[in-house]
């Protein structure tokens, strides 16, 4: 079925607003004319590498302007993008590269050492493109290594957008899965175009006069929200540092007259609210803060509304249904309706949402069950994982793995997760990943990992371990052990020691009972 290539979003804005800033980073300003020309050069250079339509281009870098160029170049060339969290451990990077069968990796220079270590284990990747100047430095791997600047110089600025079907793959969004390994949600050109349109309709009406500041990773939510900004000819401001610092954000907001923060985790929002630096900057240009990725407590929202005014818009969703399943608009963030502030809003245009029981039957308003969604925003499936796809999309309904209820007006309230996913600071962490690493430690007999309440991060990773007889280990030692084998944000923030983990009659660890001790007395379990 014919569809529109996402690359046309850049073409349209370059024609309508050629001299308007598309991307700003520090003192660098790139207009839409120049942005589109650079995208064209990168796209033509990618085609000359001999990649077939639909093959994958992986991206590994902290936020920088080139990420948006590479995304649009990939689409214009008829290829699929595989953006990766820049904080992943090299073992996780290796897995995603091999699983996605990415032929090309575009990366920041800071990852060169890690790339040297895993290069011999890469099955499909044959070309690396470094975004930084590494001229004169020895390449420590056998892959064909190119410099991004040279790649652009070799490309052709002439406009060419590869025709695509609406169901052609555009983005593989890797998220944690039930096996403990990341799963790749397949997002098509049609899905992402509909997402951009619905974002403007439901969440925030992005316009040509909007200036968005990307403080969250472009490899995830913030990158998805760059699409409506570019589609409408708005400006994308990118912080030159990957470290989130409230005062740096405020300074950039004042300098560039930022109107919208396109996507932020509640942890980030809370830090902005609590920072005393906020009062030293002129933030009157701000119209909207889009937040999501984890629940936000009502008391924090109330403080935010007092600090910034009625600028908050909540999104609830997952990579399998970008960006949201439901949303709570700015005008619904009403201090006089704390019950609504506790909700995740109502269904987005383009999706149906329901609560269902374990057999997949719809439940009445007020009944607690699993949240399910269907519609054209739902992913095509999981990349190279038909079993996980069939277990997640049943009779056309995407099983989110979250538990909640809907009131009689269609407002969704999230209570818990059927899957044991931990969301800490907006990052998804699957306990089994951490457990498998800890079980490699010689002193550990058994372990159970889950999320516990944390006032800053929403949830923090807790490990409860039983040691082998005659062995010893400290909390600091085990946290350090995890840091050496996982992305730092996945490591436990605390470790409790027990003689034996509680189990049922069949020998299964009673994780829910362990977890309940730390959530006792709270209305929310996430």
Coordinates of C-alpha atoms in Angstrom, one line a residue:
X1 CA 0.0 0.0 0.0
X2 CA 1.5 3.3 -1.1
X3 CA 2.5 5.7 1.7
X4 CA 4.5 8.9 2.3
X5 CA 8.2 8.7 3.2
X6 CA 8.8 10.6 6.5
X7 CA 11.7 12.3 4.6
X8 CA 9.1 14.6 3.0
X9 CA 8.5 16.3 6.3
X10 CA 12.0 17.9 5.9
X11 CA 11.4 18.6 2.2
X12 CA 8.2 20.5 2.9
X13 CA 9.6 22.7 5.7
X14 CA 12.7 23.5 3.6
X15 CA 10.5 24.7 0.8
X16 CA 8.2 26.7 3.1
X17 CA 10.7 28.1 5.6
X18 CA 14.2 27.8 3.9
X19 CA 15.9 30.5 6.0
X20 CA 14.3 29.7 9.3
X21 CA 16.4 27.9 12.0
X22 CA 15.8 24.1 11.9
X23 CA 18.4 23.1 14.5
X24 CA 20.3 25.2 17.0
X25 CA 23.1 23.8 19.2
X26 CA 25.2 26.2 21.2
X27 CA 26.2 29.0 18.7
X28 CA 25.6 26.8 15.7
X29 CA 22.4 27.6 13.7
X30 CA 21.3 25.4 10.7
X31 CA 18.5 26.7 8.5
X32 CA 15.9 24.4 7.0
X33 CA 17.5 24.9 3.5
X34 CA 20.9 23.8 4.9
X35 CA 19.4 21.0 7.0
X36 CA 17.6 19.5 4.1
X37 CA 20.7 19.7 1.9
X38 CA 22.8 18.0 4.5
X39 CA 20.2 15.3 4.8
X40 CA 20.2 14.8 1.0
X41 CA 24.0 14.5 1.0
X42 CA 23.9 11.9 3.8
X43 CA 21.1 10.0 2.1
X44 CA 22.9 9.8 -1.3
X45 CA 26.1 8.7 0.5
X46 CA 24.2 5.9 2.3
X47 CA 22.7 4.7 -1.0
X48 CA 26.2 4.6 -2.5
X49 CA 27.3 2.2 0.2
X50 CA 25.2 -0.4 -1.5
X51 CA 22.5 -0.8 1.1
X52 CA 19.3 -2.4 -0.1
X53 CA 15.9 -0.8 0.6
X54 CA 14.8 -1.6 4.2
X55 CA 18.2 -2.4 5.6
X56 CA 19.1 -1.0 8.9
X57 CA 21.3 2.0 10.0
X58 CA 22.1 2.0 13.7
X59 CA 22.8 5.3 15.6
X60 CA 24.8 5.6 18.9
X61 CA 25.4 9.0 20.2
X62 CA 24.5 11.5 22.8
X63 CA 22.2 14.4 21.6
X64 CA 23.7 16.4 18.8
X65 CA 22.4 18.0 15.5
X66 CA 23.7 15.1 13.3
X67 CA 21.3 12.7 14.9
X68 CA 18.3 14.4 13.3
X69 CA 20.2 14.5 9.9
X70 CA 21.0 10.8 10.0
X71 CA 17.4 9.9 10.9
X72 CA 16.0 11.8 7.9
X73 CA 18.8 10.7 5.6
X74 CA 18.0 7.1 6.6
X75 CA 14.4 7.5 5.7
X76 CA 15.0 9.4 2.5
X77 CA 17.3 6.6 1.4
X78 CA 14.5 4.0 2.0
X79 CA 16.4 2.5 5.0
X80 CA 15.3 1.9 8.6
X81 CA 16.9 3.6 11.6
X82 CA 17.9 1.8 14.8
X83 CA 18.6 4.5 17.4
X84 CA 20.2 3.2 20.6
X85 CA 20.3 4.6 24.1
X86 CA 23.8 6.3 24.4
X87 CA 24.2 5.0 27.9
X88 CA 24.0 1.3 27.0
X89 CA 26.9 -1.0 27.9
X90 CA 28.9 -2.3 25.0
X91 CA 27.5 -5.8 25.4
X92 CA 24.0 -4.4 25.0
X93 CA 25.2 -2.4 21.9
X94 CA 26.6 -5.6 20.5
X95 CA 23.4 -7.5 21.0
X96 CA 21.2 -4.8 19.3
X97 CA 23.6 -4.5 16.4
X98 CA 23.5 -8.2 15.8
X99 CA 19.8 -8.6 16.4
X100 CA 18.8 -5.8 14.1
X101 CA 21.4 -6.9 11.5
X102 CA 22.4 -3.3 11.1
X103 CA 24.7 -2.9 8.1
X104 CA 25.9 0.6 9.2
X105 CA 26.6 2.1 12.5
X106 CA 26.8 5.9 12.9
X107 CA 28.5 6.7 16.2
X108 CA 30.1 9.4 18.3
X109 CA 33.8 9.3 18.7
X110 CA 33.5 8.6 22.4
X111 CA 32.4 5.0 21.6
X112 CA 35.5 4.2 19.6
X113 CA 37.1 2.1 22.3
X114 CA 34.0 0.1 23.0
X115 CA 33.5 -0.4 19.2
X116 CA 37.1 -1.7 18.9
X117 CA 36.3 -4.3 21.6
X118 CA 33.1 -5.7 20.0
X119 CA 34.0 -5.3 16.3
X120 CA 35.0 -8.9 15.9
X121 CA 31.7 -10.1 17.2
X122 CA 29.5 -8.2 14.8
X123 CA 27.8 -10.4 12.3
X124 CA 26.1 -7.9 9.9
X125 CA 27.7 -4.5 10.6
X126 CA 30.3 -3.7 8.0
X127 CA 30.6 0.1 7.9
X128 CA 31.1 2.6 10.8
X129 CA 30.6 6.3 10.4
X130 CA 32.1 8.5 13.1
X131 CA 30.5 11.8 13.8
X132 CA 33.8 13.2 15.2
X133 CA 37.1 13.8 13.5
X134 CA 39.3 10.8 14.1
X135 CA 41.8 11.6 11.4
X136 CA 45.3 10.2 12.1
X137 CA 44.1 7.9 14.8
X138 CA 44.5 4.2 14.4
X139 CA 41.3 2.2 13.8
X140 CA 41.2 -0.7 16.2
X141 CA 38.7 -2.8 14.2
X142 CA 38.4 -4.4 10.8
X143 CA 35.2 -2.6 9.7
X144 CA 35.2 0.0 7.0
X145 CA 35.5 3.3 8.9
X146 CA 34.3 6.5 7.4
X147 CA 34.1 10.1 8.7
X148 CA 30.7 11.8 8.7
X149 CA 32.1 15.1 7.3
X150 CA 33.8 13.2 4.4
X151 CA 30.6 11.3 3.9
X152 CA 28.6 14.5 3.5
X153 CA 31.2 15.9 1.1
X154 CA 30.9 12.9 -1.1
X155 CA 27.1 13.1 -1.2
X156 CA 24.8 14.8 -3.7
X157 CA 22.6 17.6 -2.5
X158 CA 20.0 16.9 -5.2
X159 CA 16.6 16.0 -3.9
X160 CA 15.6 12.4 -4.0
X161 CA 13.3 10.5 -1.7
X162 CA 12.9 6.8 -2.1
X163 CA 9.2 5.8 -2.6
X164 CA 7.9 3.6 0.3
X165 CA 4.8 1.8 1.3
X166 CA 3.1 3.0 4.4
X167 CA 3.9 -0.3 6.1
X168 CA 7.7 -0.1 5.3
X169 CA 9.9 -0.1 8.3
X170 CA 11.2 3.3 9.5
X171 CA 12.4 2.9 13.1
X172 CA 13.2 -0.2 15.2
X173 CA 12.5 1.0 18.7
X174 CA 14.4 -1.3 21.1
X175 CA 12.7 -1.8 24.5
X176 CA 13.1 -4.4 27.2
X177 CA 11.2 -7.6 26.8
X178 CA 10.0 -10.7 28.7
X179 CA 13.1 -12.6 28.0
X180 CA 15.4 -10.0 29.6
X181 CA 16.8 -9.1 26.2
X182 CA 15.7 -5.9 24.4
X183 CA 12.9 -6.4 21.8
X184 CA 12.7 -4.2 18.7
X185 CA 9.3 -2.7 18.1
X186 CA 8.8 -2.2 14.4
X187 CA 7.5 1.3 13.6
X188 CA 6.5 2.1 10.0
X189 CA 6.4 5.3 8.1
X190 CA 2.6 5.4 8.5
X191 CA 2.8 4.8 12.2
X192 CA 5.2 7.7 12.8
X193 CA 3.4 10.0 10.4
X194 CA 0.1 9.3 12.3
X195 CA 1.9 9.8 15.6
X196 CA 3.1 13.3 14.4
X197 CA -0.4 14.3 13.3
X198 CA -2.1 13.0 16.5
X199 CA 0.5 14.7 18.7
X200 CA -0.4 18.0 17.1
X201 CA -4.1 17.2 17.5
X202 CA -4.2 15.8 21.0
X203 CA -1.1 16.8 23.0
X204 CA 0.2 20.1 21.8
X205 CA -0.5 22.0 18.5
X206 CA 3.1 22.4 17.3
X207 CA 3.5 25.4 14.9
X208 CA 6.1 27.2 12.9
X209 CA 6.7 29.7 15.7
X210 CA 7.5 26.9 18.2
X211 CA 11.0 26.5 19.6
X212 CA 11.5 23.1 21.2
X213 CA 14.4 22.2 23.6
X214 CA 15.5 18.6 23.6
X215 CA 16.8 17.8 27.1
X216 CA 15.9 14.1 26.8
X217 CA 17.6 11.6 24.5
X218 CA 16.8 12.0 20.8
X219 CA 17.1 8.2 20.5
X220 CA 13.8 7.8 22.3
X221 CA 10.9 10.1 23.1
X222 CA 12.5 13.4 22.3
X223 CA 13.5 12.2 18.9
X224 CA 10.0 11.0 18.1
X225 CA 8.7 14.4 19.2
X226 CA 11.1 16.1 16.8
X227 CA 9.0 14.8 14.0
X228 CA 6.0 17.2 14.5
X229 CA 8.4 20.1 15.2
X230 CA 10.1 19.5 11.8
X231 CA 6.9 18.8 10.1
X232 CA 5.6 22.2 11.1
X233 CA 8.8 24.1 10.5
X234 CA 9.6 24.7 14.2
X235 CA 13.1 25.0 15.7
X236 CA 14.9 22.2 17.5
X237 CA 17.3 23.4 20.2
X238 CA 19.8 20.7 21.3
X239 CA 21.9 21.1 24.4
X240 CA 25.6 20.6 23.7
X241 CA 26.0 18.5 26.9
X242 CA 24.4 15.1 27.6
X243 CA 24.3 15.8 31.3
X244 CA 20.9 17.0 32.5
X245 CA 21.4 20.2 34.5
X246 CA 18.4 22.4 35.4
X247 CA 20.3 25.7 35.3
X248 CA 21.7 24.8 31.8
X249 CA 18.1 24.1 30.7
X250 CA 16.8 27.3 32.1
X251 CA 19.6 29.3 30.5
X252 CA 18.9 27.8 27.1
X253 CA 15.2 28.4 27.5
X254 CA 15.8 32.1 28.2
X255 CA 18.4 32.5 25.4
X256 CA 16.4 30.9 22.7
X257 CA 12.9 31.8 23.9
X258 CA 11.9 28.2 24.1
X259 CA 8.2 27.5 23.9
X260 CA 8.0 23.8 24.4
X261 CA 10.0 21.0 26.1
X262 CA 8.9 18.2 23.7
X263 CA 9.5 15.3 26.0
X264 CA 10.7 14.9 29.6
X265 CA 10.7 12.1 32.2
X266 CA 9.0 13.0 35.5
X267 CA 12.4 12.9 37.2
X268 CA 13.6 15.7 34.9
X269 CA 10.5 17.8 35.5
X270 CA 10.8 17.3 39.3
X271 CA 14.4 18.6 39.2
X272 CA 13.3 21.7 37.2
X273 CA 10.5 22.4 39.7
X274 CA 12.8 22.0 42.7
X275 CA 15.8 24.0 41.3
X276 CA 16.1 27.4 42.9
X277 CA 17.8 28.6 39.7
X278 CA 14.4 28.8 38.1
X279 CA 13.7 32.2 39.6
X280 CA 16.8 33.7 38.0
X281 CA 15.7 33.2 34.4
X282 CA 12.9 34.6 32.2
X283 CA 10.8 31.6 31.2
X284 CA 7.7 33.4 30.1
X285 CA 8.0 32.1 26.5
X286 CA 7.3 28.5 27.8
X287 CA 3.9 27.2 26.6
X288 CA 4.1 23.4 27.2
X289 CA 6.1 20.7 28.9
X290 CA 5.3 17.3 27.6
X291 CA 6.1 14.6 30.2
X292 CA 5.8 10.8 30.3
X293 CA 7.7 7.6 30.6
X294 CA 6.7 7.0 34.2
X295 CA 3.9 8.1 36.6
X296 CA 4.2 11.5 38.2
X297 CA 2.8 12.1 41.7
X298 CA -0.1 14.5 42.1
X299 CA 1.9 16.5 44.7
X300 CA 4.7 17.0 42.2
X301 CA 2.3 18.1 39.5
X302 CA 0.7 20.6 41.9
X303 CA 4.1 22.0 42.6
X304 CA 4.9 22.2 38.9
X305 CA 1.6 24.0 38.1
X306 CA 2.4 26.6 40.8
X307 CA 5.9 27.0 39.5
X308 CA 5.3 27.1 35.7
X309 CA 1.6 27.6 35.3
X310 CA -0.8 25.5 33.1
X311 CA 1.9 24.2 30.7
X312 CA 1.9 20.5 31.4
X313 CA 0.7 17.8 29.1
X314 CA 1.0 14.1 30.1
X315 CA 1.5 11.2 27.7
X316 CA 1.2 7.5 28.6
X317 CA 2.5 4.9 26.1
X318 CA 5.3 2.7 25.1
X319 CA 7.6 2.1 22.2
X320 CA 5.1 -0.4 20.9
X321 CA 2.5 2.4 20.5
X322 CA 4.3 5.7 20.0
X323 CA 4.2 8.0 21.5
X324 CA 1.1 7.5 23.6
X325 CA -1.9 5.4 24.3
X326 CA -3.6 8.1 26.3
X327 CA -2.9 11.8 27.1
X328 CA -3.9 14.4 29.6
X329 CA -4.0 17.8 28.0
X330 CA -2.8 21.1 29.4
X331 CA -6.3 22.4 30.2
X332 CA -7.0 19.1 32.1
X333 CA -4.1 19.7 34.5
X334 CA -6.5 21.4 37.0
X335 CA -5.6 21.7 40.6
X336 CA -9.3 21.7 41.4
X337 CA -9.5 18.2 40.0
X338 CA -6.8 16.2 41.8
X339 CA -8.6 13.0 40.7
X340 CA -7.9 13.8 37.1
X341 CA -4.3 14.8 37.9
X342 CA -3.9 11.2 39.2
X343 CA -5.0 9.8 35.8
X344 CA -3.1 9.2 32.6
X345 CA -5.8 10.9 30.6
X346 CA -8.0 9.6 27.8
X347 CA -7.4 7.6 24.6
X348 CA -5.5 9.3 21.8
X349 CA -7.0 9.8 18.3
X350 CA -6.2 6.7 16.3
X351 CA -6.3 4.2 19.1
X352 CA -8.9 2.3 21.2
X353 CA -8.1 1.6 24.8
X354 CA -9.8 -0.9 27.0
X355 CA -9.3 -2.8 30.3
X356 CA -9.4 -6.6 29.8
X357 CA -9.2 -9.7 31.9
X358 CA -6.7 -12.5 31.6
X359 CA -8.7 -14.1 28.9
X360 CA -8.8 -10.9 26.8
X361 CA -12.4 -10.0 27.5
X362 CA -13.3 -6.3 28.0
X363 CA -14.1 -5.2 31.5
X364 CA -16.6 -2.6 32.6
X365 CA -15.6 0.9 33.8
X366 CA -14.1 0.8 37.3
X367 CA -12.9 -2.8 36.9
X368 CA -9.2 -3.5 37.3
X369 CA -7.4 -5.4 34.6
X370 CA -4.7 -5.2 31.9
X371 CA -4.6 -2.1 29.7
X372 CA -4.9 -3.1 26.0
X373 CA -4.8 -0.9 22.9
X374 CA -5.4 -1.3 19.2
X375 CA -5.3 1.0 16.2
X376 CA -3.0 2.3 13.5
X377 CA -0.5 3.6 16.0
X378 CA 0.3 0.1 17.3
X379 CA 3.6 -1.4 16.1
X380 CA 3.9 -3.8 13.2
X381 CA 5.4 -6.4 15.6
X382 CA 8.7 -7.2 17.2
X383 CA 11.7 -7.5 14.9
X384 CA 12.7 -11.2 14.4
X385 CA 10.5 -12.3 17.2
X386 CA 7.2 -13.7 16.0
X387 CA 6.6 -15.6 19.3
X388 CA 6.8 -12.4 21.3
X389 CA 4.7 -10.6 18.7
X390 CA 1.9 -13.2 19.0
X391 CA 2.0 -13.1 22.8
X392 CA 1.8 -9.3 22.8
X393 CA -0.7 -8.6 20.1
X394 CA -3.7 -10.9 20.6
X395 CA -6.8 -10.6 18.4
X396 CA -5.6 -7.2 17.3
X397 CA -5.1 -5.8 20.8
X398 CA -1.7 -4.8 22.1
X399 CA -1.3 -6.1 25.6
X400 CA 0.6 -3.3 27.4
X401 CA 1.5 -5.4 30.5
X402 CA 0.2 -2.5 32.7
X403 CA -2.7 -2.9 35.1
X404 CA -5.3 -0.2 35.7
X405 CA -8.9 0.9 35.3
X406 CA -10.9 3.4 33.4
X407 CA -13.6 5.5 34.9
X408 CA -17.0 6.1 33.3
X409 CA -15.6 9.1 31.4
X410 CA -12.8 7.2 29.8
X411 CA -10.0 8.5 32.0
X412 CA -7.3 5.8 32.5
X413 CA -5.7 5.2 35.9
X414 CA -2.5 3.1 36.0
X415 CA -2.0 0.9 39.1
X416 CA 0.7 -1.6 38.4
X417 CA 2.5 -3.7 35.8
X418 CA 1.8 -7.3 34.9
X419 CA 5.4 -7.5 33.7
X420 CA 8.0 -6.7 36.2
X421 CA 9.4 -3.7 34.4
X422 CA 11.1 -1.0 36.5
X423 CA 10.8 2.6 35.2
X424 CA 13.5 4.7 36.9
X425 CA 13.9 8.3 35.7
X426 CA 12.0 7.4 32.5
X427 CA 14.3 4.5 31.7
X428 CA 12.9 1.0 31.3
X429 CA 14.8 -1.6 33.3
X430 CA 13.9 -5.3 33.2
X431 CA 14.8 -7.1 36.4
X432 CA 15.9 -10.3 34.8
X433 CA 18.7 -8.4 33.0
X434 CA 20.1 -7.3 36.4
X435 CA 19.4 -10.7 38.0
X436 CA 21.3 -12.5 35.4
X437 CA 24.4 -10.3 35.9
X438 CA 24.3 -10.6 39.7
X439 CA 24.0 -14.4 39.4
X440 CA 27.4 -14.3 37.7
X441 CA 29.0 -13.1 41.0
X442 CA 30.6 -16.0 42.8
X443 CA 29.2 -15.0 46.2
X444 CA 25.5 -15.0 45.2
X445 CA 23.3 -18.0 45.7
X446 CA 20.0 -16.4 44.6
X447 CA 18.7 -12.9 43.8
X448 CA 15.5 -11.0 43.3
X449 CA 15.4 -7.6 41.7
X450 CA 12.4 -5.2 41.6
X451 CA 11.6 -1.5 41.8
X452 CA 11.0 0.4 45.1
X453 CA 9.7 3.9 45.6
X454 CA 12.2 6.7 45.1
X455 CA 11.3 10.4 45.6
X456 CA 13.5 11.6 42.7
X457 CA 13.5 8.7 40.2
X458 CA 10.0 7.4 40.7
X459 CA 11.4 3.9 41.1
X460 CA 14.9 2.7 42.1
X461 CA 16.4 -0.7 41.4
X462 CA 16.5 -2.9 44.6
X463 CA 18.3 -6.2 44.7
X464 CA 17.6 -8.7 47.5
X465 CA 20.3 -11.4 47.6
X466 CA 21.1 -14.6 49.5
X467 CA 24.8 -15.4 49.6
X468 CA 26.5 -18.8 49.2
X469 CA 27.6 -20.4 52.4
X470 CA 31.1 -19.3 53.4
X471 CA 31.0 -16.3 50.9
X472 CA 30.8 -12.6 51.6
X473 CA 30.0 -9.6 49.6
X474 CA 29.1 -5.9 50.3
X475 CA 26.4 -3.7 48.9
X476 CA 29.1 -1.5 47.2
X477 CA 30.8 -4.5 45.7
X478 CA 27.7 -5.8 44.1
X479 CA 26.6 -2.4 42.7
X480 CA 30.1 -2.0 41.2
X481 CA 29.9 -5.5 39.7
X482 CA 26.7 -4.6 37.9
X483 CA 28.1 -1.3 36.7
X484 CA 30.8 -3.2 34.9
X485 CA 28.4 -5.3 33.0
X486 CA 25.3 -3.1 32.5
X487 CA 24.4 0.4 31.6
X488 CA 24.9 2.4 34.7
X489 CA 21.3 3.4 35.1
X490 CA 20.3 -0.3 35.4
X491 CA 22.5 -1.1 38.4
X492 CA 20.9 -1.5 41.8
X493 CA 20.8 1.6 44.0
X494 CA 20.6 -0.6 47.1
X495 CA 21.1 -4.2 48.1
X496 CA 19.5 -6.1 50.9
X497 CA 20.9 -9.4 52.2
X498 CA 18.7 -12.3 53.4
X499 CA 19.5 -15.9 54.4
X500 CA 17.0 -17.2 51.8
X501 CA 14.5 -15.8 49.4
X502 CA 10.8 -16.5 50.2
X503 CA 9.3 -19.1 47.9
X504 CA 6.0 -20.9 47.3
X505 CA 5.3 -24.6 47.4
X506 CA 6.7 -25.0 43.9
X507 CA 10.0 -23.3 44.7
X508 CA 9.1 -20.1 42.9
X509 CA 10.4 -16.9 44.4
X510 CA 7.6 -14.8 45.8
X511 CA 8.7 -11.5 44.2
X512 CA 5.4 -9.8 44.7
X513 CA 5.5 -10.5 48.4
X514 CA 9.1 -9.2 48.6
X515 CA 8.2 -6.1 46.6
X516 CA 5.1 -5.4 48.6
X517 CA 7.0 -4.6 51.8
X518 CA 8.5 -1.6 50.2
X519 CA 5.3 -0.3 48.7
X520 CA 3.1 -0.8 51.7
X521 CA 0.7 2.0 52.3
X522 CA 1.0 3.6 48.8
X523 CA -1.9 3.9 46.5
X524 CA 0.3 3.4 43.5
X525 CA 2.5 0.4 42.8
X526 CA 4.7 2.1 40.1

